[in-house]
Backbone atoms as SQL, in Angstrom:
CREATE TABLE atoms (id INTEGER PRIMARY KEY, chain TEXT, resi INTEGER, resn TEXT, atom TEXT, x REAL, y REAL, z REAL);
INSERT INTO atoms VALUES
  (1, 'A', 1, 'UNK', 'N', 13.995, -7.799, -19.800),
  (2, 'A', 1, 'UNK', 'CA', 13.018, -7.305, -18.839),
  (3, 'A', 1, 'UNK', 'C', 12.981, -8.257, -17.648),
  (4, 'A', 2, 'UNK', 'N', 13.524, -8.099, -16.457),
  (5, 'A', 2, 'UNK', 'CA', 12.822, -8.605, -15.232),
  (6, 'A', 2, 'UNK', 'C', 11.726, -9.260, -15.220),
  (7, 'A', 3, 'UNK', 'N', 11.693, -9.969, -14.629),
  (8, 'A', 3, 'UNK', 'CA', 10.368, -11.427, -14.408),
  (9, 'A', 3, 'UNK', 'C', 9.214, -10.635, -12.726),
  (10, 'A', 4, 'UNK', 'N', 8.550, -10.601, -13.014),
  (11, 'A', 4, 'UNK', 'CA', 6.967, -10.079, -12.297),
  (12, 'A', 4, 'UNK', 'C', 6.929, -11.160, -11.083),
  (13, 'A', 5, 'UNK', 'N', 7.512, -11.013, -9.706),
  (14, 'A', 5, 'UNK', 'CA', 7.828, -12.076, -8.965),
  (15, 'A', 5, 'UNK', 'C', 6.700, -11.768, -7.995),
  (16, 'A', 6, 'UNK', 'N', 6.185, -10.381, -7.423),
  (17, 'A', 6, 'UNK', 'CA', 5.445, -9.311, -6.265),
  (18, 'A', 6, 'UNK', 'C', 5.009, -8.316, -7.044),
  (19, 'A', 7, 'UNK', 'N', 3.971, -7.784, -6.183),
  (20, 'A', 7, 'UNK', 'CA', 3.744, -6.452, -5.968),
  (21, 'A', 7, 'UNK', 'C', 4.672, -5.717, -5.885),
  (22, 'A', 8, 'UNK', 'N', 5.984, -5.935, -4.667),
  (23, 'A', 8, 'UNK', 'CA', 7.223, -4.591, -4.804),
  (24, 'A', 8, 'UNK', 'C', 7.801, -4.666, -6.241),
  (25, 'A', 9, 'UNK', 'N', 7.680, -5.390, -7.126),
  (26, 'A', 9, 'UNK', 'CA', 8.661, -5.362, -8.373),
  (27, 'A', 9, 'UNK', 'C', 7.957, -4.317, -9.087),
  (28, 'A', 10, 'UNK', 'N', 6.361, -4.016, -9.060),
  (29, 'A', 10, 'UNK', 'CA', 5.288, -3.127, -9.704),
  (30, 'A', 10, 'UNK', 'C', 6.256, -2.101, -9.999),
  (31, 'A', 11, 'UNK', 'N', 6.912, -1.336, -10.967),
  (32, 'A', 11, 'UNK', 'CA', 6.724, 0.408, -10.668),
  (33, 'A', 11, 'UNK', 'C', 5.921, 1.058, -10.114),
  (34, 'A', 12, 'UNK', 'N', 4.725, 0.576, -10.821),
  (35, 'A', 12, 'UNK', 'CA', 3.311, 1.586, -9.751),
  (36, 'A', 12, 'UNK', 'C', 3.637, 1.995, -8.707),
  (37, 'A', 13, 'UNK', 'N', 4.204, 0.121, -7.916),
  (38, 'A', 13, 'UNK', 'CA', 4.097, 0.241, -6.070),
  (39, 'A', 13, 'UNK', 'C', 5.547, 1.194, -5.688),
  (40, 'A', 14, 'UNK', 'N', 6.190, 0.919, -6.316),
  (41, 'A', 14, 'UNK', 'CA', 7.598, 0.854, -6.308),
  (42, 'A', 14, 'UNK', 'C', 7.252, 2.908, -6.103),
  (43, 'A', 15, 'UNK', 'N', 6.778, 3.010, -7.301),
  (44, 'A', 15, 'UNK', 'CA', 6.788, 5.210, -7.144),
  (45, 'A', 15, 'UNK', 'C', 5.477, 4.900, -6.277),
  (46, 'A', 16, 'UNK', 'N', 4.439, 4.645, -5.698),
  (47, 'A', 16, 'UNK', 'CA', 4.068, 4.964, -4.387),
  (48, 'A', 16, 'UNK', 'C', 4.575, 5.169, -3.012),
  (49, 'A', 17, 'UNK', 'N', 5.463, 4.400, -3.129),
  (50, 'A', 17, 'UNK', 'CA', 6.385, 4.315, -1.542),
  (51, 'A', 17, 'UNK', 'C', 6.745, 5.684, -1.998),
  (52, 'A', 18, 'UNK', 'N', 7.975, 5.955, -2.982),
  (53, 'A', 18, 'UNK', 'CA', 8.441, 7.248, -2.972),
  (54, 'A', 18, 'UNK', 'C', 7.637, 8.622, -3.120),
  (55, 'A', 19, 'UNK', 'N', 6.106, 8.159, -2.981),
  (56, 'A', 19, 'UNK', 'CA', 5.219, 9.085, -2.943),
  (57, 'A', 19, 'UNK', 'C', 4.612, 9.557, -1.370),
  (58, 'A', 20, 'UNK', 'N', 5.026, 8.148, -1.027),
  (59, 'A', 20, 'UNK', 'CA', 4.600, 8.310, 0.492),
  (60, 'A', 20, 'UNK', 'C', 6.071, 9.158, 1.394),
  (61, 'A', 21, 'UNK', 'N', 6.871, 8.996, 0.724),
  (62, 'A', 21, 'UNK', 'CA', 8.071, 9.363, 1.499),
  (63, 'A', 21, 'UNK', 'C', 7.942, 10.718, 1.016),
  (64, 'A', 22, 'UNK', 'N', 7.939, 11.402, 0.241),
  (65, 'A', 22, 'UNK', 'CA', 7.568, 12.885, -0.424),
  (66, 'A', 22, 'UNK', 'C', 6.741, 13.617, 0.466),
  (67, 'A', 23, 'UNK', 'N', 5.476, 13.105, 0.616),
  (68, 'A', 23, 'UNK', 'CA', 4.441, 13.638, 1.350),
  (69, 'A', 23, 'UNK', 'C', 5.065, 13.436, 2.861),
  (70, 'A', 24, 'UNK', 'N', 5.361, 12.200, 3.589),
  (71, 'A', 24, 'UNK', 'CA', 6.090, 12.841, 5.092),
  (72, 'A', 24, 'UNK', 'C', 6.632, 13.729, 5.213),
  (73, 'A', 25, 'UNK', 'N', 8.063, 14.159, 4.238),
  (74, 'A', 25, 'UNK', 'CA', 8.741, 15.314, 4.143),
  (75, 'A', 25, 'UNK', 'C', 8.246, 16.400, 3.862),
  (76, 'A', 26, 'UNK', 'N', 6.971, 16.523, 3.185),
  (77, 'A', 26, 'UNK', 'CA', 6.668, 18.388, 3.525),
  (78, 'A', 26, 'UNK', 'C', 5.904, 18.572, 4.601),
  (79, 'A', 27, 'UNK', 'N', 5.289, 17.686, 5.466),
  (80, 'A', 27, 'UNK', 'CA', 4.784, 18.042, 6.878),
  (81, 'A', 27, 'UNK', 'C', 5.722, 18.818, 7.589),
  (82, 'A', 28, 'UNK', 'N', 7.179, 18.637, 7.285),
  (83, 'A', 28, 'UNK', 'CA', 7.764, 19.404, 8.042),
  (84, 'A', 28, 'UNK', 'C', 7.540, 21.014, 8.328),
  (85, 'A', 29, 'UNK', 'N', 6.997, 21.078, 6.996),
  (86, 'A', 29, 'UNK', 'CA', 6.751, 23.241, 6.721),
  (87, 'A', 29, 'UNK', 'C', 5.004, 23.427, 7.195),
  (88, 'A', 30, 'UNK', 'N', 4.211, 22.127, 7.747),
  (89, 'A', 30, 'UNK', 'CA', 3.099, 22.152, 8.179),
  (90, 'A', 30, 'UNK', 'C', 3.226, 22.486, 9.758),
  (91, 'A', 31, 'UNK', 'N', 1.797, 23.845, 9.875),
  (92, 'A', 31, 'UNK', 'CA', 2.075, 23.506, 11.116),
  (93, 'A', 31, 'UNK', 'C', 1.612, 22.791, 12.172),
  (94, 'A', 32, 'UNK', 'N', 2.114, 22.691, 13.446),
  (95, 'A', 32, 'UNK', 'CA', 1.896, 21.907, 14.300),
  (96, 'A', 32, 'UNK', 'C', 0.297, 21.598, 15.046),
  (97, 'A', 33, 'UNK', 'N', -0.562, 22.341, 14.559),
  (98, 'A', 33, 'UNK', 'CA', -1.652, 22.137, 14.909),
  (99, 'A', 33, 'UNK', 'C', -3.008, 21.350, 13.892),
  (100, 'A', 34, 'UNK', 'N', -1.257, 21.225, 12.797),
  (101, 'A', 34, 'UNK', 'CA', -2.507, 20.573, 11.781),
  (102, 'A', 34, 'UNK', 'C', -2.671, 18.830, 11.667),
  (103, 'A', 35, 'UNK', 'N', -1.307, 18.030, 13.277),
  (104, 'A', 35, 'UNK', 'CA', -1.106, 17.101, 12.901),
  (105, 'A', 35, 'UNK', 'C', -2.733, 16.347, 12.708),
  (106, 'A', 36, 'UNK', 'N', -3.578, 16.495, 13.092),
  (107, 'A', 36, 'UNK', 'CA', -4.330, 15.461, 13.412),
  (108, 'A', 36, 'UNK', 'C', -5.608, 16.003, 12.590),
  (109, 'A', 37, 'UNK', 'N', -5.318, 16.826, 11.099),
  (110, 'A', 37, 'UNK', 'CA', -6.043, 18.050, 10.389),
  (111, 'A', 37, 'UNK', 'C', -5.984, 17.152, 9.061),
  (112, 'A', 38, 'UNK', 'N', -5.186, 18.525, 8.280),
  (113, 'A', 38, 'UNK', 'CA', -5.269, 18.390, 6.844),
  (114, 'A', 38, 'UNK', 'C', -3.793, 16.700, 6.901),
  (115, 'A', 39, 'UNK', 'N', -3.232, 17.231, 7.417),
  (116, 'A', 39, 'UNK', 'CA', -1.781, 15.820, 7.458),
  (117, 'A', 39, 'UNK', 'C', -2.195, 14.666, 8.137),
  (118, 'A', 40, 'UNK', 'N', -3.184, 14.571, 8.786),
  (119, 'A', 40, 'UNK', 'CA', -3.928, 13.069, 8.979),
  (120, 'A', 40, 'UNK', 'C', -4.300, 12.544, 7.675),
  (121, 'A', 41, 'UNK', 'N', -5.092, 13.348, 7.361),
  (122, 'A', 41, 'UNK', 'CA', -5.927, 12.808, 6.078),
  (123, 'A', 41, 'UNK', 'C', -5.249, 12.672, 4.554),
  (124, 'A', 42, 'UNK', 'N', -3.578, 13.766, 4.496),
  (125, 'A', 42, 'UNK', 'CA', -2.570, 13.595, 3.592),
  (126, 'A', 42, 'UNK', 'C', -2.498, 11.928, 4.164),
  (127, 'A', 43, 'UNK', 'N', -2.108, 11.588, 4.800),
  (128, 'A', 43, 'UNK', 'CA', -0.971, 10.345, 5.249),
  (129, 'A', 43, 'UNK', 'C', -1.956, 9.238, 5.093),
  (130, 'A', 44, 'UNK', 'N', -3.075, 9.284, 5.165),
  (131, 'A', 44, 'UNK', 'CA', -4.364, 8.315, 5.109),
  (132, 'A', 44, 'UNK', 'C', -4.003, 7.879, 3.206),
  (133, 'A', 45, 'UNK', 'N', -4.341, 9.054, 2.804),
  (134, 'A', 45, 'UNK', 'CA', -4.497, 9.155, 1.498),
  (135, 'A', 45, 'UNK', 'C', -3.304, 8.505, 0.552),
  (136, 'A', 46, 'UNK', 'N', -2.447, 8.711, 1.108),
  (137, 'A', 46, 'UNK', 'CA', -0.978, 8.277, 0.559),
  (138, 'A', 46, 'UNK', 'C', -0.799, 6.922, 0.903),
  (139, 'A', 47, 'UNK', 'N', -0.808, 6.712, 2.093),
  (140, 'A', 47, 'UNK', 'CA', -0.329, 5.455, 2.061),
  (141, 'A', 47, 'UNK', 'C', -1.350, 4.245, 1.564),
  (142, 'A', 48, 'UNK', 'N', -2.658, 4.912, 1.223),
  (143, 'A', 48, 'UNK', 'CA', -3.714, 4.251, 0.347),
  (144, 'A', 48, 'UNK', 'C', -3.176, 3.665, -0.865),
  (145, 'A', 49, 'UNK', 'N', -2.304, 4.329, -1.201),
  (146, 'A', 49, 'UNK', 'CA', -2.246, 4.322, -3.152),
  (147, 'A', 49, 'UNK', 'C', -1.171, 2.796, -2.836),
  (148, 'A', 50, 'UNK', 'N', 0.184, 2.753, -2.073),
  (149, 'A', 50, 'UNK', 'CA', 0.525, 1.394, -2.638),
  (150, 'A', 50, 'UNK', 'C', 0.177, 0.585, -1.824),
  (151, 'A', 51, 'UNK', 'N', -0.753, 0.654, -0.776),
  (152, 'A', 51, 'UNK', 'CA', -1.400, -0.587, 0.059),
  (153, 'A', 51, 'UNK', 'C', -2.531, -1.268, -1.051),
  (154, 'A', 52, 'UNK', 'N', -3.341, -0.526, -1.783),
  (155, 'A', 52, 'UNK', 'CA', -3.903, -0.863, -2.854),
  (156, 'A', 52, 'UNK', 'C', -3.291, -1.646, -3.753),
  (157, 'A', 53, 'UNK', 'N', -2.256, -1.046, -4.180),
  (158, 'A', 53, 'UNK', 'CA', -1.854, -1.961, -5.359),
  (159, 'A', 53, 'UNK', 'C', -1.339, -3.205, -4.654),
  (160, 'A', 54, 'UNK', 'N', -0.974, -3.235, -3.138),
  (161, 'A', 54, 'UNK', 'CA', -0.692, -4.843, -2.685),
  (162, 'A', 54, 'UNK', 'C', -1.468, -5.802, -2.498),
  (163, 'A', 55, 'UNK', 'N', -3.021, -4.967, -1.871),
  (164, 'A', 55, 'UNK', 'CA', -4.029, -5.820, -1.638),
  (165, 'A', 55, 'UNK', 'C', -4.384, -6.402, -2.970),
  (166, 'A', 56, 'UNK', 'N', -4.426, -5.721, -3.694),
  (167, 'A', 56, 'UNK', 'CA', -5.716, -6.285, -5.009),
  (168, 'A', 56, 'UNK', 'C', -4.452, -7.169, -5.711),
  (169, 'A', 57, 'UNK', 'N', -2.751, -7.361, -5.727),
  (170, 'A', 57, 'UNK', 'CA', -2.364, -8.317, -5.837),
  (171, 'A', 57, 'UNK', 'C', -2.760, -9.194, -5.125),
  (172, 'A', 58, 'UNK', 'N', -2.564, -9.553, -4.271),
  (173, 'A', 58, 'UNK', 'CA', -2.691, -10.359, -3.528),
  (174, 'A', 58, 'UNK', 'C', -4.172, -11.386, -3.400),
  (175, 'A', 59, 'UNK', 'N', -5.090, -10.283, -3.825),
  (176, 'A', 59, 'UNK', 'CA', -6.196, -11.006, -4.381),
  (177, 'A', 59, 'UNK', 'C', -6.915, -12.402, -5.062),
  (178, 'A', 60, 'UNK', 'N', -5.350, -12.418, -6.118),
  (179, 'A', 60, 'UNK', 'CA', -5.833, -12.896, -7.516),
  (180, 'A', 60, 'UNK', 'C', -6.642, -13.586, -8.202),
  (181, 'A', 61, 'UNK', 'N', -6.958, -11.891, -8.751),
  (182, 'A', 61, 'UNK', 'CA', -8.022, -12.280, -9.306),
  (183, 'A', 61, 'UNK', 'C', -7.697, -11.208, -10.054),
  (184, 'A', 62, 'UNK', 'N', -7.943, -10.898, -11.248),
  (185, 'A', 62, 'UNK', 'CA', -7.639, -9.985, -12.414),
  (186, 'A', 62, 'UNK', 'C', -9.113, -8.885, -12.047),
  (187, 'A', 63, 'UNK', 'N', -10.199, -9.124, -11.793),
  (188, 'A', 63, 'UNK', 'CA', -11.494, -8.334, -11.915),
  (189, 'A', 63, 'UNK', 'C', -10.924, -7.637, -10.511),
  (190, 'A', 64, 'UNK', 'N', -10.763, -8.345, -9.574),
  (191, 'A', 64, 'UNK', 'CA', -10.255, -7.868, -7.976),
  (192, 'A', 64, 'UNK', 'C', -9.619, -7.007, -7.653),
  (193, 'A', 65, 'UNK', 'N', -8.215, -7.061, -8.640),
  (194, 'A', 65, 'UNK', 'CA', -6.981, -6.376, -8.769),
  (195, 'A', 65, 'UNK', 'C', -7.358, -5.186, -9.293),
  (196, 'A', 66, 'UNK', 'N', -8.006, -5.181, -10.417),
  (197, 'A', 66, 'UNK', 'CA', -8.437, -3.750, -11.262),
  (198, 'A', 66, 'UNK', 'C', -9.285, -2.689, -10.178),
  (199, 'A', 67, 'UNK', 'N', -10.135, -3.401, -9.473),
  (200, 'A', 67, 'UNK', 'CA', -10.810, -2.345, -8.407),
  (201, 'A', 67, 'UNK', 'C', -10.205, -2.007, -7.574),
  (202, 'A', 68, 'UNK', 'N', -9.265, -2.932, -6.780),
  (203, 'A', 68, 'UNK', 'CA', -8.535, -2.477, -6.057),
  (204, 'A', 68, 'UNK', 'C', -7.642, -1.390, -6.656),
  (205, 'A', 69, 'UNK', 'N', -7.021, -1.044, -7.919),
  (206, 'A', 69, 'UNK', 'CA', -6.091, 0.138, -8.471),
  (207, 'A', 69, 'UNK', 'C', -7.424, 0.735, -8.716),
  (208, 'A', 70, 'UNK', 'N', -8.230, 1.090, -8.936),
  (209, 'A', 70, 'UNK', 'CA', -9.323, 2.264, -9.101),
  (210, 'A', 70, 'UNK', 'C', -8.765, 2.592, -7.667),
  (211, 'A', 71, 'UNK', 'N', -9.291, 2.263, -6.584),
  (212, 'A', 71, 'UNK', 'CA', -9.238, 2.765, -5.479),
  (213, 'A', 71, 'UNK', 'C', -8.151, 3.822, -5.180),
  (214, 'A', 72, 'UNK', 'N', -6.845, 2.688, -5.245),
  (215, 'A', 72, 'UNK', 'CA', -5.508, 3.570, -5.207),
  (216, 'A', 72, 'UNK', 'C', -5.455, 4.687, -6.204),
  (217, 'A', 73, 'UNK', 'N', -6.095, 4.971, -7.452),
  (218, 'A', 73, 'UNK', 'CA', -6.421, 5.799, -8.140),
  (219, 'A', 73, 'UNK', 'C', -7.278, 7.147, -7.751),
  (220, 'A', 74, 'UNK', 'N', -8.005, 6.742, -7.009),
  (221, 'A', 74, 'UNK', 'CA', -9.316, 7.751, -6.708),
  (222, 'A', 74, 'UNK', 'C', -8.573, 7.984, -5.057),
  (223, 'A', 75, 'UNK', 'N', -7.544, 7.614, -4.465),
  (224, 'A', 75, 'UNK', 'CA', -6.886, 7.939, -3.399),
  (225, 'A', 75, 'UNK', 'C', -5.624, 9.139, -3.497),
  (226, 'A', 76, 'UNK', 'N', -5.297, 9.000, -5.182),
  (227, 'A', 76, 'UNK', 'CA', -4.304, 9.780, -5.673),
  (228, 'A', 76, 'UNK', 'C', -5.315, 11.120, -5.783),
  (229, 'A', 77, 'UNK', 'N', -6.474, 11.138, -6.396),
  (230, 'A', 77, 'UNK', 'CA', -7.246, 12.479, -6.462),
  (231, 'A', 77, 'UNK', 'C', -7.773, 13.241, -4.958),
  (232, 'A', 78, 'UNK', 'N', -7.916, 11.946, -3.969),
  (233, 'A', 78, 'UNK', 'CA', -7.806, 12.636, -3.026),
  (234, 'A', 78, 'UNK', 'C', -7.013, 13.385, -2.153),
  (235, 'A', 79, 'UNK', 'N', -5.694, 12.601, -2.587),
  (236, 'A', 79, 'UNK', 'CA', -4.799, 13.489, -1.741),
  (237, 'A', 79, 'UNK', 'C', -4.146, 14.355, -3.043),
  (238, 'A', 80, 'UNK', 'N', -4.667, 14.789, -4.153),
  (239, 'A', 80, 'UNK', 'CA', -4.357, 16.021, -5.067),
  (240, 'A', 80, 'UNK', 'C', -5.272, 17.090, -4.490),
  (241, 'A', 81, 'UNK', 'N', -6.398, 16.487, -4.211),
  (242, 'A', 81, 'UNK', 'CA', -6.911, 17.716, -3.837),
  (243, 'A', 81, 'UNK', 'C', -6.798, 18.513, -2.511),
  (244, 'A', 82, 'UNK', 'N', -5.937, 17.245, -1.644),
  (245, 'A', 82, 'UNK', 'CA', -5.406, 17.876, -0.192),
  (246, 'A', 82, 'UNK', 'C', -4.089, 18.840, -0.284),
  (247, 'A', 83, 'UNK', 'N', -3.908, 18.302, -1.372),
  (248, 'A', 83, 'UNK', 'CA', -2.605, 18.791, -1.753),
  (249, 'A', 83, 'UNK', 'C', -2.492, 19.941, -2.383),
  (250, 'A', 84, 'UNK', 'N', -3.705, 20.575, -2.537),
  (251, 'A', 84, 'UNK', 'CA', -4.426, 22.098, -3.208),
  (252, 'A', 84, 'UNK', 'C', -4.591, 22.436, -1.822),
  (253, 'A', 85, 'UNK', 'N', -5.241, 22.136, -1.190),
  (254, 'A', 85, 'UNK', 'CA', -5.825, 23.090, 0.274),
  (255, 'A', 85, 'UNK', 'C', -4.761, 23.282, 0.505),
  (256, 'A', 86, 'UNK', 'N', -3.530, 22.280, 0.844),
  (257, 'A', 86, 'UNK', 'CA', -2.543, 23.034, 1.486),
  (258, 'A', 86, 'UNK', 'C', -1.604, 23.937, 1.303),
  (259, 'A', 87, 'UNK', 'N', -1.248, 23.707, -0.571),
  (260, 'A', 87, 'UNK', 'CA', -1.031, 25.429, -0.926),
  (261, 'A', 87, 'UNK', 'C', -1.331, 26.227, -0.768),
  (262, 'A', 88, 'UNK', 'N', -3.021, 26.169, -0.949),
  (263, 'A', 88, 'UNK', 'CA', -3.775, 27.835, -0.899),
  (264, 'A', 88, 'UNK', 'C', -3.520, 27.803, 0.467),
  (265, 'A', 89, 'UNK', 'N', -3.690, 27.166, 1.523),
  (266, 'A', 89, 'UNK', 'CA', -3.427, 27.398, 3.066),
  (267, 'A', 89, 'UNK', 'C', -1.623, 28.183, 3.470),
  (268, 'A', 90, 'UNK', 'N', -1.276, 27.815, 2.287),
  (269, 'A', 90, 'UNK', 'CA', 0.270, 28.127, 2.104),
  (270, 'A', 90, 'UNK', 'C', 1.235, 27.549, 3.176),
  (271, 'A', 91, 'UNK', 'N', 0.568, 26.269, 3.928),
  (272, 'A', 91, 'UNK', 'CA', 1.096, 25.449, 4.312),
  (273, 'A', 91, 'UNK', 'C', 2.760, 24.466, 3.687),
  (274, 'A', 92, 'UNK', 'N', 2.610, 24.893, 2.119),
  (275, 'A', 92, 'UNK', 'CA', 3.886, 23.814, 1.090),
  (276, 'A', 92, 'UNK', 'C', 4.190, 25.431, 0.299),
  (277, 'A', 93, 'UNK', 'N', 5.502, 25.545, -0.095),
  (278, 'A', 93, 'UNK', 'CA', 5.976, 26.562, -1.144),
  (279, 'A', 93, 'UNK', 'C', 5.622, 25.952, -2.062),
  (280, 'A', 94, 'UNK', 'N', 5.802, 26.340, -3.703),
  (281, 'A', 94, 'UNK', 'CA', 4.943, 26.399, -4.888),
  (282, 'A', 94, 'UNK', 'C', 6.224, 25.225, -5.134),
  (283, 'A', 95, 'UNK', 'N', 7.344, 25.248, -4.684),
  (284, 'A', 95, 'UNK', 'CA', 8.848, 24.358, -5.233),
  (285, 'A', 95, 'UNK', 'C', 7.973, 23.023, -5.025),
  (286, 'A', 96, 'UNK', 'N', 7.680, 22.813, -3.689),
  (287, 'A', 96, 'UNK', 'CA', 7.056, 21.822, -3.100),
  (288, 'A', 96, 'UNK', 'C', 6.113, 20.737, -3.817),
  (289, 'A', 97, 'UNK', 'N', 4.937, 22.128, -3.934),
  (290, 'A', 97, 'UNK', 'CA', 3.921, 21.569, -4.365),
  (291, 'A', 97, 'UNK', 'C', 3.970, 21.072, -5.830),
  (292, 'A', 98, 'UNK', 'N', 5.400, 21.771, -6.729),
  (293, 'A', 98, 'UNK', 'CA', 4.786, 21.286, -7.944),
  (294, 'A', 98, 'UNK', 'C', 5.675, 19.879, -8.218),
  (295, 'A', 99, 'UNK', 'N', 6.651, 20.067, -7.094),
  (296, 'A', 99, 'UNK', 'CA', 7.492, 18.321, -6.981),
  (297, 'A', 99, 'UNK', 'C', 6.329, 17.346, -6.763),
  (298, 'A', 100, 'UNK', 'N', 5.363, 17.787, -5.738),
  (299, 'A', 100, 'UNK', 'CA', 4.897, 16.141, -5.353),
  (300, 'A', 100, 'UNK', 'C', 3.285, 16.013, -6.534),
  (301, 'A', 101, 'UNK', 'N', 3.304, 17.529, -7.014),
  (302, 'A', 101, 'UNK', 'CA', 2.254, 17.483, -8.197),
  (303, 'A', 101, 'UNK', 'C', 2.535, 16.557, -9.191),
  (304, 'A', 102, 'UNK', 'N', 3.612, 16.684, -9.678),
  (305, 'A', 102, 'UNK', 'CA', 4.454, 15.869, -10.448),
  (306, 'A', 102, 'UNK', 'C', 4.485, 14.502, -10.332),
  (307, 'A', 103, 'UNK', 'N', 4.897, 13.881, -8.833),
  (308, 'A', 103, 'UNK', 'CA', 4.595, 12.602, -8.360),
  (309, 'A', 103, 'UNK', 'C', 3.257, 12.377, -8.712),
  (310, 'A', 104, 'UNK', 'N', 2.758, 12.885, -7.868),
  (311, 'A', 104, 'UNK', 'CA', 0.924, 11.998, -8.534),
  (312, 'A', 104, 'UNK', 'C', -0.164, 12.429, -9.706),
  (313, 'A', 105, 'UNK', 'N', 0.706, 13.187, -10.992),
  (314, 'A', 105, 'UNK', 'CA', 0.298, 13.056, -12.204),
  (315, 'A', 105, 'UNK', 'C', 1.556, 11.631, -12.754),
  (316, 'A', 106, 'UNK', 'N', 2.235, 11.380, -12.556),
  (317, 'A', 106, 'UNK', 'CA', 3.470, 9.838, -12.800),
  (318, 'A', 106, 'UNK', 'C', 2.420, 9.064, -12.323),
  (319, 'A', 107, 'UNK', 'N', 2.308, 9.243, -11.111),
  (320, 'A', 107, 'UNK', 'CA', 1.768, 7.696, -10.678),
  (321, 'A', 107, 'UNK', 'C', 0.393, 7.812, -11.234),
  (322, 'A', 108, 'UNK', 'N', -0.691, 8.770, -11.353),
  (323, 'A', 108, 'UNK', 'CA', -1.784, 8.451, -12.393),
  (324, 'A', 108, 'UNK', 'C', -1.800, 8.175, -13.845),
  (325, 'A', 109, 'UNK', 'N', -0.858, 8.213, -14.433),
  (326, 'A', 109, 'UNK', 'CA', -0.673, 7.742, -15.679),
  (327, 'A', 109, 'UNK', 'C', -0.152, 6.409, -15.659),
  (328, 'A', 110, 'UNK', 'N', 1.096, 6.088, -14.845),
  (329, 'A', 110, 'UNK', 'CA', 1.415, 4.662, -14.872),
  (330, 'A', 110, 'UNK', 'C', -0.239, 3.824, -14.318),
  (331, 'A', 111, 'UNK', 'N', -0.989, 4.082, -13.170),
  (332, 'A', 111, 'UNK', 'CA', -2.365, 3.673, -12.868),
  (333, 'A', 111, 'UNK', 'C', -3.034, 3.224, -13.892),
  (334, 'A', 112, 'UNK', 'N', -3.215, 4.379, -14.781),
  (335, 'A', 112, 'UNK', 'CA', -4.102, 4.335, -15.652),
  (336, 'A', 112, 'UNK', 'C', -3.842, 3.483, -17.063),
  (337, 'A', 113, 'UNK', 'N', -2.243, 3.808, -17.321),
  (338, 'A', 113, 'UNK', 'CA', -1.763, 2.700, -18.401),
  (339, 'A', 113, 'UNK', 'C', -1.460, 0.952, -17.792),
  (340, 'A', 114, 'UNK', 'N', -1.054, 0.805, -16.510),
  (341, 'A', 114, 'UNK', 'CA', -1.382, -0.670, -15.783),
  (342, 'A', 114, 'UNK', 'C', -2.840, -0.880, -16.176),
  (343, 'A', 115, 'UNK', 'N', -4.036, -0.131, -15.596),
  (344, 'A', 115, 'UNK', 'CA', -5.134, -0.793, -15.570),
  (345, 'A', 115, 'UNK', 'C', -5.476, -1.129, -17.034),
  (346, 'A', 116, 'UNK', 'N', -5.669, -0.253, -17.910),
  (347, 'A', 116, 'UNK', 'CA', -5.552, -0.364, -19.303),
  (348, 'A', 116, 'UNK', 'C', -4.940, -1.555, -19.953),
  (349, 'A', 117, 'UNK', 'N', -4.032, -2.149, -19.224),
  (350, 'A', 117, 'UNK', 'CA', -3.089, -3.158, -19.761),
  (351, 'A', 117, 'UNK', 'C', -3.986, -4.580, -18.923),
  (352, 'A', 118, 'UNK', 'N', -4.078, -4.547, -17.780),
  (353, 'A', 118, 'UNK', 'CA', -4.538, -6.118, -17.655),
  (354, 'A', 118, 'UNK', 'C', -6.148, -5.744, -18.358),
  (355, 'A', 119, 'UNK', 'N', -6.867, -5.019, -18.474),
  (356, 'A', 119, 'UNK', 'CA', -8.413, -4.701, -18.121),
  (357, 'A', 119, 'UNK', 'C', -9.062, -4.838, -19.797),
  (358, 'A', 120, 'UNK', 'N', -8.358, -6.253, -20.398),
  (359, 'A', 120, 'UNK', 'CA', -8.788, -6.340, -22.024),
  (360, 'A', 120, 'UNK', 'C', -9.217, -7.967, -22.043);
């Protein structure tokens, strides 16, 4: 097993980036009047989840770190649920939506089994 050097070594952080890169790419089928709409507040939301897991490293402090991943946690439900409006808006095809659905049920389980793991 690899030695824990950063935050980028995290998986967590590591499938956030590729969560953030997911979500840029379906703005493309968004339209153009929604930049500053529902895709402001996608891109807010996303790039929440691994700025979180860097800050609350960076912290250290084990109590610090754990709130800080709640956050990035409760940032993943927010942009799930943006990520519903914009289906029913039919803004993303169903291919779409159930790829990046997929992404942030992964990254809430790895969340939830990390926090679980330092939080004893």
């Amino acid at each position: 097993m690899n030695e824990i050097k950063g935050y980028k070594d995290l998986l967590i952080w590591q499938k956030g980036i590729e969560l953030v890169k997911a979500i840029y790419k379906c703005f493309e089928s968004f339209p153009k009047d929604e930049i500053f709409g529902l895709q402001s507040q996608m891109k807010r939301a996303v790039i929440s989840v691994p700025s979180n897991i860097a800050e609350g490293w960076g912290r250290n402090s084990t109590k610090n770190y754990i709130q800080f991943l709640r956050i990035a946690r409760g940032s993943l439900f927010e942009l799930e649920t943006q990520l519903i409006i914009a289906r029913e808006l039919n803004f993303l095809s169903e291919v779409k939506f159930n790829e990046i659905s997929g992404l942030i049920t992964e990254e809430s389980k790895m969340l939830n089994a990390f926090i679980r793991s330092i939080d004893k």
